[in-house]
Amino acid sequence: YPPRFDPPVIVAGEPLPLPPASLRGGYAPDDDAMYLRWGKFDHDFILNIAGRYLDLQRPLRILDFGCSAGRVLRHFELERQSAGWRIHGVDPQAMLIEWLRSFWPSAYDVSTTKVVVPVVPFEDNYFDVIYGISVFTHIKYLWDGWLCELRRCLKPGGLCLQTVHCEAAWSLFARGEAEWQLIGAPDHVRQHPEMDVDYLLFNKLTTSNTFFKRSVVEKLFGRYMPVREILDPPEFSFQHWVV
């Protein structure tokens, strides 16, 4: 049966509705202003990086790889209208994609992906920009296959931006100051506050997290796409960005 959603949140001046608190995935579920500010910050951060490599005034195709309920995707409305950008989003959580299909206009092309099989429903050389926030931080199995799949549908000269857990994230999980940090990493992390391995891929039924030393990210990820930059965690985040 079709899912029953709580009413969308309408904010004055916002062209698109916000998801209800239950669909925000921990991103400011009870604070609409912070939810919007957080998404806008990440949008601006992505554009700042992309502007160093691409002409942002021409029509671009962009993919939010792991779009959730559109927290960041919503802020590309200006580029969609003014520069003719084509906006796409994929996520393995079918409920979130169904919410977007139900409440956002069809100009936003969204679809559900598999959790472990590295396939996205797009043709070769299709996107100018693919970004993903908190996706490769959780992919334990076939992370290399996912990078190859993103490379397949990225245009030559296109830009792939992904966040990863490095030493800063390891330290956060080692402190274990919140429940999600305690359940999100194995005992080894708390027993070794300083990251002592090149990488650690952790998975159990309810959660998963991956950690890579910053110096190792370029070596491993660079086998599939040239790594141009690795950026320190920005505001709101403890994850590094790989360009």
JSON list of C-alpha atoms in Angstrom, two decimals:
[
{"chain": "A", "resi": 1, "resn": "TYR", "atom": "CA", "xyz": [0.00, 0.00, 0.00]},
{"chain": "A", "resi": 2, "resn": "PRO", "atom": "CA", "xyz": [1.13, 3.59, -0.49]},
{"chain": "A", "resi": 3, "resn": "PRO", "atom": "CA", "xyz": [2.84, 4.91, 2.65]},
{"chain": "A", "resi": 4, "resn": "ARG", "atom": "CA", "xyz": [1.09, 7.36, 4.92]},
{"chain": "A", "resi": 5, "resn": "PHE", "atom": "CA", "xyz": [3.25, 10.39, 5.61]},
{"chain": "A", "resi": 6, "resn": "ASP", "atom": "CA", "xyz": [2.99, 13.03, 8.27]},
{"chain": "A", "resi": 7, "resn": "PRO", "atom": "CA", "xyz": [2.05, 16.37, 6.71]},
{"chain": "A", "resi": 8, "resn": "PRO", "atom": "CA", "xyz": [4.96, 18.14, 4.99]},
{"chain": "A", "resi": 9, "resn": "VAL", "atom": "CA", "xyz": [6.34, 21.22, 6.67]},
{"chain": "A", "resi": 10, "resn": "ILE", "atom": "CA", "xyz": [5.62, 24.48, 4.86]},
{"chain": "A", "resi": 11, "resn": "VAL", "atom": "CA", "xyz": [8.02, 27.34, 5.54]},
{"chain": "A", "resi": 12, "resn": "ALA", "atom": "CA", "xyz": [7.23, 30.84, 4.29]},
{"chain": "A", "resi": 13, "resn": "GLY", "atom": "CA", "xyz": [9.41, 31.82, 1.35]},
{"chain": "A", "resi": 14, "resn": "GLU", "atom": "CA", "xyz": [10.56, 28.27, 0.65]},
{"chain": "A", "resi": 15, "resn": "PRO", "atom": "CA", "xyz": [9.57, 26.98, -2.82]},
{"chain": "A", "resi": 16, "resn": "LEU", "atom": "CA", "xyz": [9.60, 23.32, -1.72]},
{"chain": "A", "resi": 17, "resn": "PRO", "atom": "CA", "xyz": [8.08, 21.68, 1.36]},
{"chain": "A", "resi": 18, "resn": "LEU", "atom": "CA", "xyz": [10.32, 20.26, 4.08]},
{"chain": "A", "resi": 19, "resn": "PRO", "atom": "CA", "xyz": [10.02, 16.61, 5.12]},
{"chain": "A", "resi": 20, "resn": "PRO", "atom": "CA", "xyz": [8.44, 15.89, 8.51]},
{"chain": "A", "resi": 21, "resn": "ALA", "atom": "CA", "xyz": [10.79, 15.28, 11.42]},
{"chain": "A", "resi": 22, "resn": "SER", "atom": "CA", "xyz": [10.51, 11.51, 11.05]},
{"chain": "A", "resi": 23, "resn": "LEU", "atom": "CA", "xyz": [12.12, 11.63, 7.58]},
{"chain": "A", "resi": 24, "resn": "ARG", "atom": "CA", "xyz": [15.09, 13.90, 8.27]},
{"chain": "A", "resi": 25, "resn": "GLY", "atom": "CA", "xyz": [17.54, 11.18, 9.22]},
{"chain": "A", "resi": 26, "resn": "GLY", "atom": "CA", "xyz": [18.89, 12.98, 12.27]},
{"chain": "A", "resi": 27, "resn": "TYR", "atom": "CA", "xyz": [19.43, 16.30, 10.51]},
{"chain": "A", "resi": 28, "resn": "ALA", "atom": "CA", "xyz": [17.78, 18.86, 12.81]},
{"chain": "A", "resi": 29, "resn": "PRO", "atom": "CA", "xyz": [14.46, 16.98, 13.01]},
{"chain": "A", "resi": 30, "resn": "ASP", "atom": "CA", "xyz": [12.92, 19.54, 15.37]},
{"chain": "A", "resi": 31, "resn": "ASP", "atom": "CA", "xyz": [14.48, 22.72, 13.99]},
{"chain": "A", "resi": 32, "resn": "ASP", "atom": "CA", "xyz": [13.29, 23.80, 10.55]},
{"chain": "A", "resi": 33, "resn": "ALA", "atom": "CA", "xyz": [15.62, 26.81, 10.42]},
{"chain": "A", "resi": 34, "resn": "MET", "atom": "CA", "xyz": [18.67, 24.69, 11.21]},
{"chain": "A", "resi": 35, "resn": "TYR", "atom": "CA", "xyz": [17.61, 22.02, 8.72]},
{"chain": "A", "resi": 36, "resn": "LEU", "atom": "CA", "xyz": [17.48, 24.66, 6.00]},
{"chain": "A", "resi": 37, "resn": "ARG", "atom": "CA", "xyz": [20.70, 26.35, 7.09]},
{"chain": "A", "resi": 38, "resn": "TRP", "atom": "CA", "xyz": [22.57, 23.03, 7.20]},
{"chain": "A", "resi": 39, "resn": "GLY", "atom": "CA", "xyz": [21.46, 22.02, 3.74]},
{"chain": "A", "resi": 40, "resn": "LYS", "atom": "CA", "xyz": [22.23, 25.47, 2.31]},
{"chain": "A", "resi": 41, "resn": "PHE", "atom": "CA", "xyz": [25.72, 25.39, 3.83]},
{"chain": "A", "resi": 42, "resn": "ASP", "atom": "CA", "xyz": [26.48, 22.04, 2.16]},
{"chain": "A", "resi": 43, "resn": "HIS", "atom": "CA", "xyz": [25.02, 23.31, -1.13]},
{"chain": "A", "resi": 44, "resn": "ASP", "atom": "CA", "xyz": [27.26, 26.39, -1.04]},
{"chain": "A", "resi": 45, "resn": "PHE", "atom": "CA", "xyz": [30.28, 24.30, -0.06]},
{"chain": "A", "resi": 46, "resn": "ILE", "atom": "CA", "xyz": [29.72, 22.01, -3.05]},
{"chain": "A", "resi": 47, "resn": "LEU", "atom": "CA", "xyz": [29.32, 24.96, -5.43]},
{"chain": "A", "resi": 48, "resn": "ASN", "atom": "CA", "xyz": [32.50, 26.56, -4.11]},
{"chain": "A", "resi": 49, "resn": "ILE", "atom": "CA", "xyz": [34.46, 23.40, -4.94]},
{"chain": "A", "resi": 50, "resn": "ALA", "atom": "CA", "xyz": [32.74, 22.86, -8.30]},
{"chain": "A", "resi": 51, "resn": "GLY", "atom": "CA", "xyz": [33.42, 26.46, -9.32]},
{"chain": "A", "resi": 52, "resn": "ARG", "atom": "CA", "xyz": [37.15, 25.79, -9.18]},
{"chain": "A", "resi": 53, "resn": "TYR", "atom": "CA", "xyz": [36.84, 23.15, -11.90]},
{"chain": "A", "resi": 54, "resn": "LEU", "atom": "CA", "xyz": [33.70, 23.82, -13.96]},
{"chain": "A", "resi": 55, "resn": "ASP", "atom": "CA", "xyz": [31.78, 26.67, -15.57]},
{"chain": "A", "resi": 56, "resn": "LEU", "atom": "CA", "xyz": [28.71, 26.89, -13.34]},
{"chain": "A", "resi": 57, "resn": "GLN", "atom": "CA", "xyz": [26.86, 29.27, -15.66]},
{"chain": "A", "resi": 58, "resn": "ARG", "atom": "CA", "xyz": [26.17, 26.61, -18.28]},
{"chain": "A", "resi": 59, "resn": "PRO", "atom": "CA", "xyz": [23.48, 23.90, -17.96]},
{"chain": "A", "resi": 60, "resn": "LEU", "atom": "CA", "xyz": [24.87, 21.07, -15.85]},
{"chain": "A", "resi": 61, "resn": "ARG", "atom": "CA", "xyz": [23.59, 17.69, -14.80]},
{"chain": "A", "resi": 62, "resn": "ILE", "atom": "CA", "xyz": [24.05, 17.02, -11.11]},
{"chain": "A", "resi": 63, "resn": "LEU", "atom": "CA", "xyz": [23.47, 13.91, -9.02]},
{"chain": "A", "resi": 64, "resn": "ASP", "atom": "CA", "xyz": [22.97, 13.80, -5.27]},
{"chain": "A", "resi": 65, "resn": "PHE", "atom": "CA", "xyz": [24.24, 10.28, -4.52]},
{"chain": "A", "resi": 66, "resn": "GLY", "atom": "CA", "xyz": [22.35, 9.49, -1.32]},
{"chain": "A", "resi": 67, "resn": "CYS", "atom": "CA", "xyz": [19.88, 12.36, -1.48]},
{"chain": "A", "resi": 68, "resn": "SER", "atom": "CA", "xyz": [17.78, 11.34, 1.55]},
{"chain": "A", "resi": 69, "resn": "ALA", "atom": "CA", "xyz": [14.65, 13.54, 1.61]},
{"chain": "A", "resi": 70, "resn": "GLY", "atom": "CA", "xyz": [16.32, 16.34, -0.36]},
{"chain": "A", "resi": 71, "resn": "ARG", "atom": "CA", "xyz": [18.09, 18.19, 2.46]},
{"chain": "A", "resi": 72, "resn": "VAL", "atom": "CA", "xyz": [20.80, 19.51, 0.10]},
{"chain": "A", "resi": 73, "resn": "LEU", "atom": "CA", "xyz": [19.10, 18.86, -3.23]},
{"chain": "A", "resi": 74, "resn": "ARG", "atom": "CA", "xyz": [16.38, 21.44, -2.49]},
{"chain": "A", "resi": 75, "resn": "HIS", "atom": "CA", "xyz": [18.91, 24.27, -2.53]},
{"chain": "A", "resi": 76, "resn": "PHE", "atom": "CA", "xyz": [19.74, 23.74, -6.22]},
{"chain": "A", "resi": 77, "resn": "GLU", "atom": "CA", "xyz": [16.37, 25.22, -7.18]},
{"chain": "A", "resi": 78, "resn": "LEU", "atom": "CA", "xyz": [18.03, 28.53, -8.09]},
{"chain": "A", "resi": 79, "resn": "GLU", "atom": "CA", "xyz": [20.53, 26.83, -10.43]},
{"chain": "A", "resi": 80, "resn": "ARG", "atom": "CA", "xyz": [17.73, 24.77, -11.93]},
{"chain": "A", "resi": 81, "resn": "GLN", "atom": "CA", "xyz": [15.71, 27.83, -12.81]},
{"chain": "A", "resi": 82, "resn": "SER", "atom": "CA", "xyz": [18.44, 30.32, -13.68]},
{"chain": "A", "resi": 83, "resn": "ALA", "atom": "CA", "xyz": [21.07, 28.13, -15.35]},
{"chain": "A", "resi": 84, "resn": "GLY", "atom": "CA", "xyz": [18.97, 25.21, -16.55]},
{"chain": "A", "resi": 85, "resn": "TRP", "atom": "CA", "xyz": [20.61, 22.60, -14.35]},
{"chain": "A", "resi": 86, "resn": "ARG", "atom": "CA", "xyz": [19.07, 19.14, -14.40]},
{"chain": "A", "resi": 87, "resn": "ILE", "atom": "CA", "xyz": [18.74, 17.84, -10.86]},
{"chain": "A", "resi": 88, "resn": "HIS", "atom": "CA", "xyz": [18.84, 14.13, -9.97]},
{"chain": "A", "resi": 89, "resn": "GLY", "atom": "CA", "xyz": [18.86, 12.22, -6.71]},
{"chain": "A", "resi": 90, "resn": "VAL", "atom": "CA", "xyz": [19.15, 8.56, -5.73]},
{"chain": "A", "resi": 91, "resn": "ASP", "atom": "CA", "xyz": [18.86, 6.87, -2.35]},
{"chain": "A", "resi": 92, "resn": "PRO", "atom": "CA", "xyz": [18.44, 3.27, -1.15]},
{"chain": "A", "resi": 93, "resn": "GLN", "atom": "CA", "xyz": [15.70, 4.32, 1.28]},
{"chain": "A", "resi": 94, "resn": "ALA", "atom": "CA", "xyz": [12.57, 3.88, -0.80]},
{"chain": "A", "resi": 95, "resn": "MET", "atom": "CA", "xyz": [10.39, 5.70, 1.72]},
{"chain": "A", "resi": 96, "resn": "LEU", "atom": "CA", "xyz": [12.37, 8.91, 1.31]},
{"chain": "A", "resi": 97, "resn": "ILE", "atom": "CA", "xyz": [12.28, 8.72, -2.48]},
{"chain": "A", "resi": 98, "resn": "GLU", "atom": "CA", "xyz": [8.53, 8.12, -2.35]},
{"chain": "A", "resi": 99, "resn": "TRP", "atom": "CA", "xyz": [8.13, 11.23, -0.19]},
{"chain": "A", "resi": 100, "resn": "LEU", "atom": "CA", "xyz": [10.03, 13.30, -2.77]},
{"chain": "A", "resi": 101, "resn": "ARG", "atom": "CA", "xyz": [7.91, 11.85, -5.57]},
{"chain": "A", "resi": 102, "resn": "SER", "atom": "CA", "xyz": [4.79, 12.72, -3.62]},
{"chain": "A", "resi": 103, "resn": "PHE", "atom": "CA", "xyz": [5.57, 16.30, -2.64]},
{"chain": "A", "resi": 104, "resn": "TRP", "atom": "CA", "xyz": [8.21, 17.72, -5.01]},
{"chain": "A", "resi": 105, "resn": "PRO", "atom": "CA", "xyz": [7.76, 18.62, -8.69]},
{"chain": "A", "resi": 106, "resn": "SER", "atom": "CA", "xyz": [8.75, 16.12, -11.38]},
{"chain": "A", "resi": 107, "resn": "ALA", "atom": "CA", "xyz": [11.61, 18.39, -12.45]},
{"chain": "A", "resi": 108, "resn": "TYR", "atom": "CA", "xyz": [13.51, 16.66, -9.65]},
{"chain": "A", "resi": 109, "resn": "ASP", "atom": "CA", "xyz": [14.42, 13.26, -11.09]},
{"chain": "A", "resi": 110, "resn": "VAL", "atom": "CA", "xyz": [14.67, 10.92, -8.09]},
{"chain": "A", "resi": 111, "resn": "SER", "atom": "CA", "xyz": [14.86, 7.14, -7.88]},
{"chain": "A", "resi": 112, "resn": "THR", "atom": "CA", "xyz": [15.66, 4.29, -5.53]},
{"chain": "A", "resi": 113, "resn": "THR", "atom": "CA", "xyz": [18.93, 2.36, -5.75]},
{"chain": "A", "resi": 114, "resn": "LYS", "atom": "CA", "xyz": [20.02, -0.96, -4.33]},
{"chain": "A", "resi": 115, "resn": "VAL", "atom": "CA", "xyz": [21.89, -1.01, -1.04]},
{"chain": "A", "resi": 116, "resn": "VAL", "atom": "CA", "xyz": [24.84, -3.20, -2.04]},
{"chain": "A", "resi": 117, "resn": "VAL", "atom": "CA", "xyz": [24.74, -3.72, -5.83]},
{"chain": "A", "resi": 118, "resn": "PRO", "atom": "CA", "xyz": [26.73, -0.85, -7.40]},
{"chain": "A", "resi": 119, "resn": "VAL", "atom": "CA", "xyz": [24.29, 0.28, -10.09]},
{"chain": "A", "resi": 120, "resn": "VAL", "atom": "CA", "xyz": [22.67, 3.64, -10.76]},
{"chain": "A", "resi": 121, "resn": "PRO", "atom": "CA", "xyz": [20.05, 4.06, -13.51]},
{"chain": "A", "resi": 122, "resn": "PHE", "atom": "CA", "xyz": [21.91, 6.47, -15.78]},
{"chain": "A", "resi": 123, "resn": "GLU", "atom": "CA", "xyz": [23.73, 6.24, -19.07]},
{"chain": "A", "resi": 124, "resn": "ASP", "atom": "CA", "xyz": [27.48, 6.56, -19.56]},
{"chain": "A", "resi": 125, "resn": "ASN", "atom": "CA", "xyz": [29.07, 10.02, -19.46]},
{"chain": "A", "resi": 126, "resn": "TYR", "atom": "CA", "xyz": [25.89, 11.64, -18.18]},
{"chain": "A", "resi": 127, "resn": "PHE", "atom": "CA", "xyz": [26.71, 13.84, -15.17]},
{"chain": "A", "resi": 128, "resn": "ASP", "atom": "CA", "xyz": [28.87, 16.91, -14.74]},
{"chain": "A", "resi": 129, "resn": "VAL", "atom": "CA", "xyz": [28.83, 16.71, -10.93]},
{"chain": "A", "resi": 130, "resn": "ILE", "atom": "CA", "xyz": [28.16, 13.82, -8.56]},
{"chain": "A", "resi": 131, "resn": "TYR", "atom": "CA", "xyz": [28.27, 14.54, -4.85]},
{"chain": "A", "resi": 132, "resn": "GLY", "atom": "CA", "xyz": [27.59, 12.31, -1.88]},
{"chain": "A", "resi": 133, "resn": "ILE", "atom": "CA", "xyz": [27.43, 13.20, 1.80]},
{"chain": "A", "resi": 134, "resn": "SER", "atom": "CA", "xyz": [27.70, 10.38, 4.35]},
{"chain": "A", "resi": 135, "resn": "VAL", "atom": "CA", "xyz": [27.59, 7.62, 1.74]},
{"chain": "A", "resi": 136, "resn": "PHE", "atom": "CA", "xyz": [31.12, 6.27, 1.36]},
{"chain": "A", "resi": 137, "resn": "THR", "atom": "CA", "xyz": [31.36, 6.70, 5.13]},
{"chain": "A", "resi": 138, "resn": "HIS", "atom": "CA", "xyz": [29.01, 3.70, 5.37]},
{"chain": "A", "resi": 139, "resn": "ILE", "atom": "CA", "xyz": [29.86, 1.52, 2.35]},
{"chain": "A", "resi": 140, "resn": "LYS", "atom": "CA", "xyz": [31.79, -1.48, 3.58]},
{"chain": "A", "resi": 141, "resn": "TYR", "atom": "CA", "xyz": [31.14, -3.86, 0.70]},
{"chain": "A", "resi": 142, "resn": "LEU", "atom": "CA", "xyz": [32.01, -2.99, -2.90]},
{"chain": "A", "resi": 143, "resn": "TRP", "atom": "CA", "xyz": [33.04, 0.62, -2.22]},
{"chain": "A", "resi": 144, "resn": "ASP", "atom": "CA", "xyz": [35.44, 0.25, -5.17]},
{"chain": "A", "resi": 145, "resn": "GLY", "atom": "CA", "xyz": [32.60, -0.99, -7.37]},
{"chain": "A", "resi": 146, "resn": "TRP", "atom": "CA", "xyz": [30.54, 2.08, -6.45]},
{"chain": "A", "resi": 147, "resn": "LEU", "atom": "CA", "xyz": [33.41, 4.38, -7.39]},
{"chain": "A", "resi": 148, "resn": "CYS", "atom": "CA", "xyz": [33.68, 2.61, -10.75]},
{"chain": "A", "resi": 149, "resn": "GLU", "atom": "CA", "xyz": [29.94, 3.01, -11.28]},
{"chain": "A", "resi": 150, "resn": "LEU", "atom": "CA", "xyz": [30.07, 6.74, -10.53]},
{"chain": "A", "resi": 151, "resn": "ARG", "atom": "CA", "xyz": [33.03, 7.06, -12.90]},
{"chain": "A", "resi": 152, "resn": "ARG", "atom": "CA", "xyz": [30.99, 5.31, -15.61]},
{"chain": "A", "resi": 153, "resn": "CYS", "atom": "CA", "xyz": [28.18, 7.86, -15.57]},
{"chain": "A", "resi": 154, "resn": "LEU", "atom": "CA", "xyz": [30.41, 10.89, -14.99]},
{"chain": "A", "resi": 155, "resn": "LYS", "atom": "CA", "xyz": [31.38, 12.92, -18.05]},
{"chain": "A", "resi": 156, "resn": "PRO", "atom": "CA", "xyz": [35.07, 13.19, -18.93]},
{"chain": "A", "resi": 157, "resn": "GLY", "atom": "CA", "xyz": [36.28, 16.16, -16.93]},
{"chain": "A", "resi": 158, "resn": "GLY", "atom": "CA", "xyz": [33.32, 15.85, -14.57]},
{"chain": "A", "resi": 159, "resn": "LEU", "atom": "CA", "xyz": [33.60, 16.20, -10.83]},
{"chain": "A", "resi": 160, "resn": "CYS", "atom": "CA", "xyz": [32.94, 13.61, -8.12]},
{"chain": "A", "resi": 161, "resn": "LEU", "atom": "CA", "xyz": [32.74, 14.88, -4.53]},
{"chain": "A", "resi": 162, "resn": "GLN", "atom": "CA", "xyz": [32.37, 12.39, -1.68]},
{"chain": "A", "resi": 163, "resn": "THR", "atom": "CA", "xyz": [32.80, 12.56, 2.08]},
{"chain": "A", "resi": 164, "resn": "VAL", "atom": "CA", "xyz": [34.88, 10.02, 4.02]},
{"chain": "A", "resi": 165, "resn": "HIS", "atom": "CA", "xyz": [35.72, 9.28, 7.64]},
{"chain": "A", "resi": 166, "resn": "CYS", "atom": "CA", "xyz": [39.38, 9.98, 8.38]},
{"chain": "A", "resi": 167, "resn": "GLU", "atom": "CA", "xyz": [41.31, 10.61, 11.60]},
{"chain": "A", "resi": 168, "resn": "ALA", "atom": "CA", "xyz": [38.91, 13.33, 12.80]},
{"chain": "A", "resi": 169, "resn": "ALA", "atom": "CA", "xyz": [35.94, 10.99, 12.58]},
{"chain": "A", "resi": 170, "resn": "TRP", "atom": "CA", "xyz": [37.89, 8.16, 14.22]},
{"chain": "A", "resi": 171, "resn": "SER", "atom": "CA", "xyz": [38.63, 10.43, 17.20]},
{"chain": "A", "resi": 172, "resn": "LEU", "atom": "CA", "xyz": [34.97, 11.39, 17.48]},
{"chain": "A", "resi": 173, "resn": "PHE", "atom": "CA", "xyz": [33.80, 7.77, 17.53]},
{"chain": "A", "resi": 174, "resn": "ALA", "atom": "CA", "xyz": [36.61, 6.87, 19.95]},
{"chain": "A", "resi": 175, "resn": "ARG", "atom": "CA", "xyz": [35.29, 9.37, 22.49]},
{"chain": "A", "resi": 176, "resn": "GLY", "atom": "CA", "xyz": [31.83, 7.82, 22.23]},
{"chain": "A", "resi": 177, "resn": "GLU", "atom": "CA", "xyz": [30.00, 10.83, 23.67]},
{"chain": "A", "resi": 178, "resn": "ALA", "atom": "CA", "xyz": [26.68, 9.92, 22.02]},
{"chain": "A", "resi": 179, "resn": "GLU", "atom": "CA", "xyz": [24.84, 6.64, 21.56]},
{"chain": "A", "resi": 180, "resn": "TRP", "atom": "CA", "xyz": [25.16, 6.71, 17.76]},
{"chain": "A", "resi": 181, "resn": "GLN", "atom": "CA", "xyz": [28.93, 6.94, 18.19]},
{"chain": "A", "resi": 182, "resn": "LEU", "atom": "CA", "xyz": [29.00, 4.02, 20.61]},
{"chain": "A", "resi": 183, "resn": "ILE", "atom": "CA", "xyz": [27.06, 1.71, 18.33]},
{"chain": "A", "resi": 184, "resn": "GLY", "atom": "CA", "xyz": [28.69, 3.01, 15.15]},
{"chain": "A", "resi": 185, "resn": "ALA", "atom": "CA", "xyz": [32.19, 1.66, 15.69]},
{"chain": "A", "resi": 186, "resn": "PRO", "atom": "CA", "xyz": [33.80, -1.52, 17.08]},
{"chain": "A", "resi": 187, "resn": "ASP", "atom": "CA", "xyz": [35.60, -1.73, 20.41]},
{"chain": "A", "resi": 188, "resn": "HIS", "atom": "CA", "xyz": [38.93, -1.42, 18.59]},
{"chain": "A", "resi": 189, "resn": "VAL", "atom": "CA", "xyz": [38.24, 2.26, 17.88]},
{"chain": "A", "resi": 190, "resn": "ARG", "atom": "CA", "xyz": [37.61, 3.10, 21.54]},
{"chain": "A", "resi": 191, "resn": "GLN", "atom": "CA", "xyz": [40.66, 1.08, 22.57]},
{"chain": "A", "resi": 192, "resn": "HIS", "atom": "CA", "xyz": [42.87, 3.03, 20.14]},
{"chain": "A", "resi": 193, "resn": "PRO", "atom": "CA", "xyz": [41.98, 6.75, 20.29]},
{"chain": "A", "resi": 194, "resn": "GLU", "atom": "CA", "xyz": [44.64, 7.44, 17.64]},
{"chain": "A", "resi": 195, "resn": "MET", "atom": "CA", "xyz": [43.90, 5.71, 14.34]},
{"chain": "A", "resi": 196, "resn": "ASP", "atom": "CA", "xyz": [46.39, 2.84, 14.11]},
{"chain": "A", "resi": 197, "resn": "VAL", "atom": "CA", "xyz": [45.36, 1.13, 10.85]},
{"chain": "A", "resi": 198, "resn": "ASP", "atom": "CA", "xyz": [45.23, 2.29, 7.23]},
{"chain": "A", "resi": 199, "resn": "TYR", "atom": "CA", "xyz": [41.49, 1.60, 7.09]},
{"chain": "A", "resi": 200, "resn": "LEU", "atom": "CA", "xyz": [38.74, -0.09, 9.04]},
{"chain": "A", "resi": 201, "resn": "LEU", "atom": "CA", "xyz": [35.44, -1.25, 7.54]},
{"chain": "A", "resi": 202, "resn": "PHE", "atom": "CA", "xyz": [32.86, -1.93, 10.23]},
{"chain": "A", "resi": 203, "resn": "ASN", "atom": "CA", "xyz": [29.43, -3.41, 9.76]},
{"chain": "A", "resi": 204, "resn": "LYS", "atom": "CA", "xyz": [26.72, -4.96, 11.85]},
{"chain": "A", "resi": 205, "resn": "LEU", "atom": "CA", "xyz": [23.01, -5.38, 11.36]},
{"chain": "A", "resi": 206, "resn": "THR", "atom": "CA", "xyz": [21.93, -1.95, 12.60]},
{"chain": "A", "resi": 207, "resn": "THR", "atom": "CA", "xyz": [24.79, 0.29, 11.51]},
{"chain": "A", "resi": 208, "resn": "SER", "atom": "CA", "xyz": [28.01, 0.51, 9.53]},
{"chain": "A", "resi": 209, "resn": "ASN", "atom": "CA", "xyz": [30.91, 2.92, 9.29]},
{"chain": "A", "resi": 210, "resn": "THR", "atom": "CA", "xyz": [34.16, 3.00, 7.38]},
{"chain": "A", "resi": 211, "resn": "PHE", "atom": "CA", "xyz": [37.37, 4.80, 8.28]},
{"chain": "A", "resi": 212, "resn": "PHE", "atom": "CA", "xyz": [40.38, 5.59, 6.08]},
{"chain": "A", "resi": 213, "resn": "LYS", "atom": "CA", "xyz": [43.57, 7.39, 6.98]},
{"chain": "A", "resi": 214, "resn": "ARG", "atom": "CA", "xyz": [43.68, 10.61, 5.04]},
{"chain": "A", "resi": 215, "resn": "SER", "atom": "CA", "xyz": [47.01, 9.63, 3.47]},
{"chain": "A", "resi": 216, "resn": "VAL", "atom": "CA", "xyz": [45.47, 6.34, 2.32]},
{"chain": "A", "resi": 217, "resn": "VAL", "atom": "CA", "xyz": [42.36, 7.85, 0.71]},
{"chain": "A", "resi": 218, "resn": "GLU", "atom": "CA", "xyz": [44.29, 9.28, -2.21]},
{"chain": "A", "resi": 219, "resn": "LYS", "atom": "CA", "xyz": [46.11, 5.97, -2.75]},
{"chain": "A", "resi": 220, "resn": "LEU", "atom": "CA", "xyz": [42.98, 3.80, -2.67]},
{"chain": "A", "resi": 221, "resn": "PHE", "atom": "CA", "xyz": [40.36, 6.09, -4.22]},
{"chain": "A", "resi": 222, "resn": "GLY", "atom": "CA", "xyz": [42.92, 7.38, -6.72]},
{"chain": "A", "resi": 223, "resn": "ARG", "atom": "CA", "xyz": [43.06, 3.96, -8.38]},
{"chain": "A", "resi": 224, "resn": "TYR", "atom": "CA", "xyz": [39.60, 4.67, -9.85]},
{"chain": "A", "resi": 225, "resn": "MET", "atom": "CA", "xyz": [39.54, 8.46, -10.31]},
{"chain": "A", "resi": 226, "resn": "PRO", "atom": "CA", "xyz": [42.30, 11.07, -10.00]},
{"chain": "A", "resi": 227, "resn": "VAL", "atom": "CA", "xyz": [42.12, 12.70, -6.55]},
{"chain": "A", "resi": 228, "resn": "ARG", "atom": "CA", "xyz": [42.55, 16.47, -6.88]},
{"chain": "A", "resi": 229, "resn": "GLU", "atom": "CA", "xyz": [41.99, 17.53, -3.28]},
{"chain": "A", "resi": 230, "resn": "ILE", "atom": "CA", "xyz": [41.17, 16.15, 0.16]},
{"chain": "A", "resi": 231, "resn": "LEU", "atom": "CA", "xyz": [39.51, 18.87, 2.22]},
{"chain": "A", "resi": 232, "resn": "ASP", "atom": "CA", "xyz": [39.27, 19.13, 5.99]},
{"chain": "A", "resi": 233, "resn": "PRO", "atom": "CA", "xyz": [35.82, 18.80, 7.59]},
{"chain": "A", "resi": 234, "resn": "PRO", "atom": "CA", "xyz": [33.84, 22.04, 7.18]},
{"chain": "A", "resi": 235, "resn": "GLU", "atom": "CA", "xyz": [31.29, 23.51, 9.58]},
{"chain": "A", "resi": 236, "resn": "PHE", "atom": "CA", "xyz": [28.61, 21.08, 10.79]},
{"chain": "A", "resi": 237, "resn": "SER", "atom": "CA", "xyz": [30.78, 18.10, 9.86]},
{"chain": "A", "resi": 238, "resn": "PHE", "atom": "CA", "xyz": [33.51, 15.70, 11.02]},
{"chain": "A", "resi": 239, "resn": "GLN", "atom": "CA", "xyz": [33.95, 14.16, 7.56]},
{"chain": "A", "resi": 240, "resn": "HIS", "atom": "CA", "xyz": [36.66, 14.96, 5.01]},
{"chain": "A", "resi": 241, "resn": "TRP", "atom": "CA", "xyz": [35.76, 15.71, 1.40]},
{"chain": "A", "resi": 242, "resn": "VAL", "atom": "CA", "xyz": [37.46, 13.89, -1.47]},
{"chain": "A", "resi": 243, "resn": "VAL", "atom": "CA", "xyz": [37.52, 15.75, -4.80]}
]
